[in-house]
CSV table of C-alpha atoms in Angstrom, one decimal:
chain,number,residue,atom,x,y,z
A,1,MET,CA,0.0,0.0,0.0
A,2,SER,CA,1.4,3.4,-0.9
A,3,ALA,CA,2.0,5.9,1.8
A,4,ILE,CA,-0.6,8.6,2.3
A,5,ARG,CA,0.7,12.0,1.4
A,6,GLU,CA,-0.3,14.9,3.6
A,7,PRO,CA,-1.6,18.2,2.1
A,8,LEU,CA,0.9,21.0,1.7
A,9,PRO,CA,1.2,22.9,5.0
A,10,SER,CA,0.6,26.2,3.2
A,11,LEU,CA,-2.8,24.9,1.9
A,12,HIS,CA,-4.0,23.2,5.1
A,13,ARG,CA,-4.2,26.3,7.4
A,14,VAL,CA,-5.9,25.6,10.7
A,15,PRO,CA,-7.1,28.8,12.5
A,16,ARG,CA,-4.7,30.3,15.1
A,17,ALA,CA,-5.4,30.4,18.8
A,18,SER,CA,-5.9,34.2,18.9
A,19,PRO,CA,-7.9,35.3,15.8
A,20,ALA,CA,-6.9,38.8,14.6
A,21,TRP,CA,-10.5,39.8,14.2
A,22,ILE,CA,-10.8,40.2,18.0
A,23,TRP,CA,-8.2,43.0,18.1
A,24,VAL,CA,-9.6,44.6,15.0
A,25,LEU,CA,-13.1,44.6,16.5
A,26,LEU,CA,-11.9,46.2,19.7
A,27,ALA,CA,-9.9,48.8,17.9
A,28,ALA,CA,-12.8,49.6,15.6
A,29,HIS,CA,-15.2,50.1,18.5
A,30,LEU,CA,-12.7,52.2,20.4
A,31,ALA,CA,-12.5,54.5,17.3
A,32,VAL,CA,-16.3,54.7,17.2
A,33,LEU,CA,-16.4,55.5,20.9
A,34,LEU,CA,-13.9,58.3,20.5
A,35,ALA,CA,-15.6,59.7,17.4
A,36,TRP,CA,-19.0,59.6,19.3
A,37,TRP,CA,-17.4,61.4,22.2
A,38,TRP,CA,-15.7,64.2,20.3
A,39,LEU,CA,-18.0,64.6,17.3
A,40,GLY,CA,-21.4,63.5,18.6
A,41,TRP,CA,-23.9,60.9,17.4
A,42,ARG,CA,-24.1,62.3,13.8
A,43,ALA,CA,-20.5,61.0,13.3
A,44,GLY,CA,-20.5,58.1,15.8
A,45,LEU,CA,-23.7,56.4,14.7
A,46,PRO,CA,-22.8,56.1,11.0
A,47,LEU,CA,-19.3,54.8,12.0
A,48,LEU,CA,-20.9,52.2,14.3
A,49,VAL,CA,-23.2,51.0,11.5
A,50,ALA,CA,-20.2,50.9,9.1
A,51,VAL,CA,-18.2,48.8,11.5
A,52,HIS,CA,-21.0,46.3,12.0
A,53,LEU,CA,-21.7,46.0,8.3
A,54,ALA,CA,-18.0,45.3,7.7
A,55,PHE,CA,-18.0,42.4,10.1
A,56,LEU,CA,-21.3,41.1,8.7
A,57,TRP,CA,-19.7,41.2,5.2
A,58,GLY,CA,-16.8,39.2,6.6
A,59,ALA,CA,-19.3,36.6,7.7
A,60,LEU,CA,-21.3,36.4,4.5
A,61,ARG,CA,-18.5,36.5,2.0
A,62,PRO,CA,-17.3,32.9,1.5
A,63,ARG,CA,-13.7,33.9,0.6
A,64,SER,CA,-13.3,36.4,3.5
A,65,ALA,CA,-10.5,35.5,5.9
A,66,MET,CA,-11.7,37.9,8.6
A,67,TYR,CA,-12.6,35.0,10.9
A,68,GLY,CA,-9.7,32.7,10.0
A,69,PRO,CA,-7.8,31.4,7.0
A,70,VAL,CA,-9.8,30.1,4.0
A,71,LEU,CA,-8.6,28.3,0.9
A,72,SER,CA,-10.2,29.4,-2.3
A,73,HIS,CA,-7.7,28.5,-5.0
A,74,LEU,CA,-5.0,25.8,-5.5
A,75,PRO,CA,-1.4,26.9,-6.4
A,76,VAL,CA,-1.5,25.0,-9.7
A,77,THR,CA,-0.3,26.3,-13.1
A,78,ASP,CA,-1.5,23.5,-15.4
A,79,ARG,CA,-5.1,22.6,-16.2
A,80,ARG,CA,-6.1,20.8,-13.0
A,81,VAL,CA,-9.0,21.8,-10.8
A,82,TRP,CA,-10.4,20.6,-7.4
A,83,LEU,CA,-14.0,19.4,-7.7
A,84,THR,CA,-15.9,19.7,-4.5
A,85,ILE,CA,-19.4,18.2,-4.1
A,86,ASP,CA,-21.5,19.5,-1.1
A,87,ASP,CA,-24.6,18.3,0.7
A,88,GLY,CA,-24.4,14.5,0.5
A,89,PRO,CA,-24.6,11.7,0.8
A,90,SER,CA,-27.8,11.4,-1.2
A,91,ASP,CA,-29.6,9.3,-3.8
A,92,ASP,CA,-27.2,10.9,-6.4
A,93,THR,CA,-24.0,9.6,-4.8
A,94,PRO,CA,-23.8,6.2,-6.5
A,95,ALA,CA,-24.3,7.7,-9.9
A,96,LEU,CA,-21.8,10.4,-9.2
A,97,LEU,CA,-19.2,7.9,-8.2
A,98,ASP,CA,-19.7,6.0,-11.4
A,99,LEU,CA,-19.5,9.2,-13.4
A,100,LEU,CA,-16.2,10.2,-11.7
A,101,ASP,CA,-14.8,6.7,-12.3
A,102,ALA,CA,-15.8,6.8,-16.0
A,103,HIS,CA,-13.9,10.1,-16.4
A,104,ARG,CA,-11.0,9.1,-14.2
A,105,ALA,CA,-11.7,12.1,-12.0
A,106,LYS,CA,-11.4,12.6,-8.3
A,107,ALA,CA,-13.5,14.9,-6.1
A,108,THR,CA,-13.9,15.8,-2.4
A,109,PHE,CA,-17.4,15.2,-1.0
A,110,PHE,CA,-18.3,17.6,1.8
A,111,LEU,CA,-20.8,15.6,3.7
A,112,VAL,CA,-23.5,16.5,6.2
A,113,GLY,CA,-23.2,14.5,9.4
A,114,GLU,CA,-26.9,13.6,9.9
A,115,ARG,CA,-27.1,12.4,6.3
A,116,ALA,CA,-23.8,10.4,6.6
A,117,ALA,CA,-25.1,8.7,9.8
A,118,ALA,CA,-28.2,7.7,7.9
A,119,ARG,CA,-26.3,6.3,4.9
A,120,PRO,CA,-22.9,5.1,6.1
A,121,ASP,CA,-22.4,2.6,3.3
A,122,LEU,CA,-22.3,5.5,0.8
A,123,VAL,CA,-19.7,7.3,2.9
A,124,ARG,CA,-17.5,4.2,2.9
A,125,GLU,CA,-18.0,3.8,-0.8
A,126,ILE,CA,-16.8,7.4,-1.4
A,127,ALA,CA,-13.7,6.6,0.6
A,128,THR,CA,-13.1,3.2,-1.1
A,129,ARG,CA,-13.2,4.8,-4.5
A,130,GLY,CA,-10.4,7.1,-3.6
A,131,HIS,CA,-12.3,10.4,-3.2
A,132,GLY,CA,-11.8,12.9,-0.4
A,133,ILE,CA,-14.3,13.4,2.4
A,134,GLY,CA,-14.8,16.8,4.1
A,135,ASN,CA,-16.9,18.1,7.0
A,136,HIS,CA,-20.0,20.2,5.9
A,137,SER,CA,-21.7,20.6,9.4
A,138,HIS,CA,-23.9,18.1,11.1
A,139,ALA,CA,-27.4,19.4,10.4
A,140,HIS,CA,-26.8,21.9,7.6
A,141,PRO,CA,-28.6,24.9,9.1
A,142,GLN,CA,-28.6,26.8,5.9
A,143,ALA,CA,-30.6,29.9,7.0
A,144,TRP,CA,-28.7,30.6,10.2
A,145,PHE,CA,-25.3,29.1,10.0
A,146,TRP,CA,-23.7,32.6,9.8
A,147,ALA,CA,-25.4,33.6,13.1
A,148,LEU,CA,-24.8,30.5,15.2
A,149,GLY,CA,-23.5,31.0,18.7
A,150,PRO,CA,-20.4,29.3,20.0
A,151,ALA,CA,-22.1,26.2,21.5
A,152,ARG,CA,-24.2,25.4,18.4
A,153,MET,CA,-21.3,26.2,16.1
A,154,ARG,CA,-19.1,23.7,18.0
A,155,ARG,CA,-21.8,21.0,17.9
A,156,GLU,CA,-22.3,21.4,14.2
A,157,ILE,CA,-18.6,21.0,13.4
A,158,THR,CA,-17.6,18.4,16.1
A,159,GLN,CA,-20.6,16.1,15.7
A,160,CYS,CA,-20.1,15.9,11.9
A,161,GLN,CA,-16.4,15.2,12.5
A,162,GLU,CA,-17.2,12.4,15.0
A,163,VAL,CA,-19.7,10.8,12.6
A,164,LEU,CA,-17.3,10.8,9.6
A,165,ARG,CA,-14.4,9.5,11.7
A,166,ALA,CA,-16.6,6.7,13.1
A,167,ILE,CA,-17.7,5.6,9.6
A,168,THR,CA,-14.4,5.8,7.8
A,169,GLY,CA,-11.9,5.5,10.5
A,170,ARG,CA,-10.3,8.7,9.6
A,171,ALA,CA,-11.1,12.3,10.5
A,172,PRO,CA,-11.6,14.8,7.7
A,173,ARG,CA,-9.1,17.6,7.4
A,174,TRP,CA,-11.2,20.0,5.3
A,175,PHE,CA,-14.3,22.0,6.3
A,176,ARG,CA,-16.8,23.7,4.0
A,177,ALA,CA,-19.0,26.2,5.8
A,178,VAL,CA,-22.7,26.1,5.1
A,179,VAL,CA,-23.4,28.5,2.2
A,180,GLY,CA,-19.7,29.4,2.7
A,181,HIS,CA,-20.6,31.6,5.6
A,182,ALA,CA,-18.6,32.0,8.8
A,183,ASN,CA,-18.6,34.1,12.0
A,184,PRO,CA,-16.4,34.7,15.0
A,185,PHE,CA,-17.2,31.4,16.6
A,186,VAL,CA,-16.1,29.1,13.7
A,187,SER,CA,-12.3,29.3,14.3
A,188,ALA,CA,-12.1,27.6,17.8
A,189,PRO,CA,-13.8,24.3,16.8
A,190,LEU,CA,-12.0,24.2,13.5
A,191,ARG,CA,-8.7,24.6,15.4
A,192,ASP,CA,-9.6,21.9,17.9
A,193,CYS,CA,-10.6,19.5,15.1
A,194,GLY,CA,-7.5,20.3,13.0
A,195,LEU,CA,-9.8,21.4,10.2
A,196,ALA,CA,-9.0,24.0,7.4
A,197,ARG,CA,-11.8,26.0,5.8
A,198,VAL,CA,-12.3,25.7,2.1
A,199,ALA,CA,-14.3,28.1,-0.1
A,200,TRP,CA,-14.3,28.2,-3.9
A,201,ASP,CA,-13.7,30.4,-7.0
A,202,ALA,CA,-16.0,28.7,-9.5
A,203,ARG,CA,-19.7,28.2,-8.9
A,204,ALA,CA,-22.9,28.3,-10.9
A,205,PHE,CA,-25.6,27.9,-8.2
A,206,ASP,CA,-26.3,24.4,-9.3
A,207,ALA,CA,-28.2,23.7,-6.0
A,208,VAL,CA,-31.0,26.0,-7.1
A,209,ARG,CA,-30.7,26.3,-10.9
A,210,GLY,CA,-32.1,23.4,-12.8
A,211,ASP,CA,-30.7,24.0,-16.3
A,212,PRO,CA,-27.6,21.8,-16.8
A,213,VAL,CA,-26.5,23.7,-20.0
A,214,ALA,CA,-26.6,27.1,-18.3
A,215,VAL,CA,-24.9,25.8,-15.2
A,216,VAL,CA,-22.1,24.2,-17.1
A,217,ALA,CA,-21.7,27.2,-19.4
A,218,ARG,CA,-21.1,29.4,-16.4
A,219,LEU,CA,-18.7,27.0,-14.7
A,220,GLU,CA,-16.8,26.7,-18.0
A,221,ARG,CA,-16.2,30.4,-18.0
A,222,GLU,CA,-14.8,30.3,-14.5
A,223,LEU,CA,-12.5,27.3,-15.0
A,224,ALA,CA,-8.9,28.1,-14.6
A,225,PRO,CA,-5.7,26.2,-13.4
A,226,GLY,CA,-6.1,25.6,-9.7
A,227,ALA,CA,-9.8,26.5,-9.5
A,228,ILE,CA,-11.9,25.1,-6.7
A,229,VAL,CA,-15.2,24.2,-8.2
A,230,LEU,CA,-18.3,24.2,-6.1
A,231,LEU,CA,-20.9,21.5,-6.9
A,232,HIS,CA,-23.8,19.9,-5.1
A,233,GLU,CA,-25.8,16.7,-5.0
A,234,GLY,CA,-29.3,15.9,-4.0
A,235,ALA,CA,-30.9,19.2,-5.0
A,236,ARG,CA,-34.7,19.4,-5.3
A,237,HIS,CA,-34.5,19.9,-9.1
A,238,GLY,CA,-33.0,16.4,-9.4
A,239,ARG,CA,-30.5,17.3,-12.1
A,240,ASN,CA,-27.2,17.4,-10.3
A,241,VAL,CA,-25.9,14.1,-11.8
A,242,GLU,CA,-26.7,15.4,-15.3
A,243,MET,CA,-24.9,18.7,-14.6
A,244,ILE,CA,-21.8,17.0,-13.2
A,245,GLY,CA,-21.7,14.6,-16.1
A,246,LEU,CA,-21.9,17.4,-18.6
A,247,LEU,CA,-19.2,19.3,-16.7
A,248,LEU,CA,-16.9,16.3,-16.8
A,249,GLU,CA,-17.4,16.0,-20.6
A,250,ARG,CA,-16.6,19.7,-21.1
A,251,MET,CA,-13.6,19.5,-18.9
A,252,GLN,CA,-12.2,16.6,-20.8
A,253,ALA,CA,-12.8,18.4,-24.1
A,254,LEU,CA,-11.0,21.5,-22.8
A,255,GLY,CA,-8.0,19.4,-21.4
A,256,TYR,CA,-8.8,19.8,-17.7
A,257,ALA,CA,-8.1,17.1,-15.2
A,258,THR,CA,-8.9,16.9,-11.5
A,259,VAL,CA,-6.6,17.0,-8.5
A,260,LEU,CA,-7.0,16.7,-4.8
A,261,PRO,CA,-4.9,18.9,-2.5
A,262,GLU,CA,-3.5,15.7,-0.9
A,263,ASP,CA,-2.0,14.8,-4.2
A,264,LEU,CA,-0.1,18.1,-4.8
């Protein structure tokens, strides 16, 4: 059996013990307080709103590193991309695995803990076929993940980690935030679990758009060496398998291959 190669240290960046956002937040509020004191509420209130909007933008923007490091692109110069598939396992998983095999492609499946616990055989099949497995929260609280408090955020991350470790015998090393959002409480559980956060730089909203041709056309425009491609499975429109199959065909025609960060 060949030795398992670890991801490049520069790619797998676990949050530090003391996130810089704390000091930025304190400094920003001190500046607002001084402005309010010296210039009055007409200056202080707009500054306070601006500070809070800036920190909200850091939470809602998937590639923002305000609350810890995030990987959104691979340092690759040839035509290789990282395919990432969120929200499984699902009824789509077996067909997706067959598609990937047919195209000699590899992907990382960012799995939801509750869904993995319900379908452990699919999780093991993903690992057996040589694909990566990442943590995508335990219950996938899509509407409120960005606003979770420290206790719920920790449960979402650690419970999923425990489920995936129990099924595969190996803890994931990559985390994909729900809808790509983060907040000040995401860093501590990621650090404790040894997880690095992953965003993307190629997406086409395939979880909500049901037109495979339009989805793949947009993804094709965003393909580039080292791109991290965001894909989904199990969407309500039922066409994710068709979309990914068409994408793999277009990638092959354009000379693109897949790569996992562990293989760099």
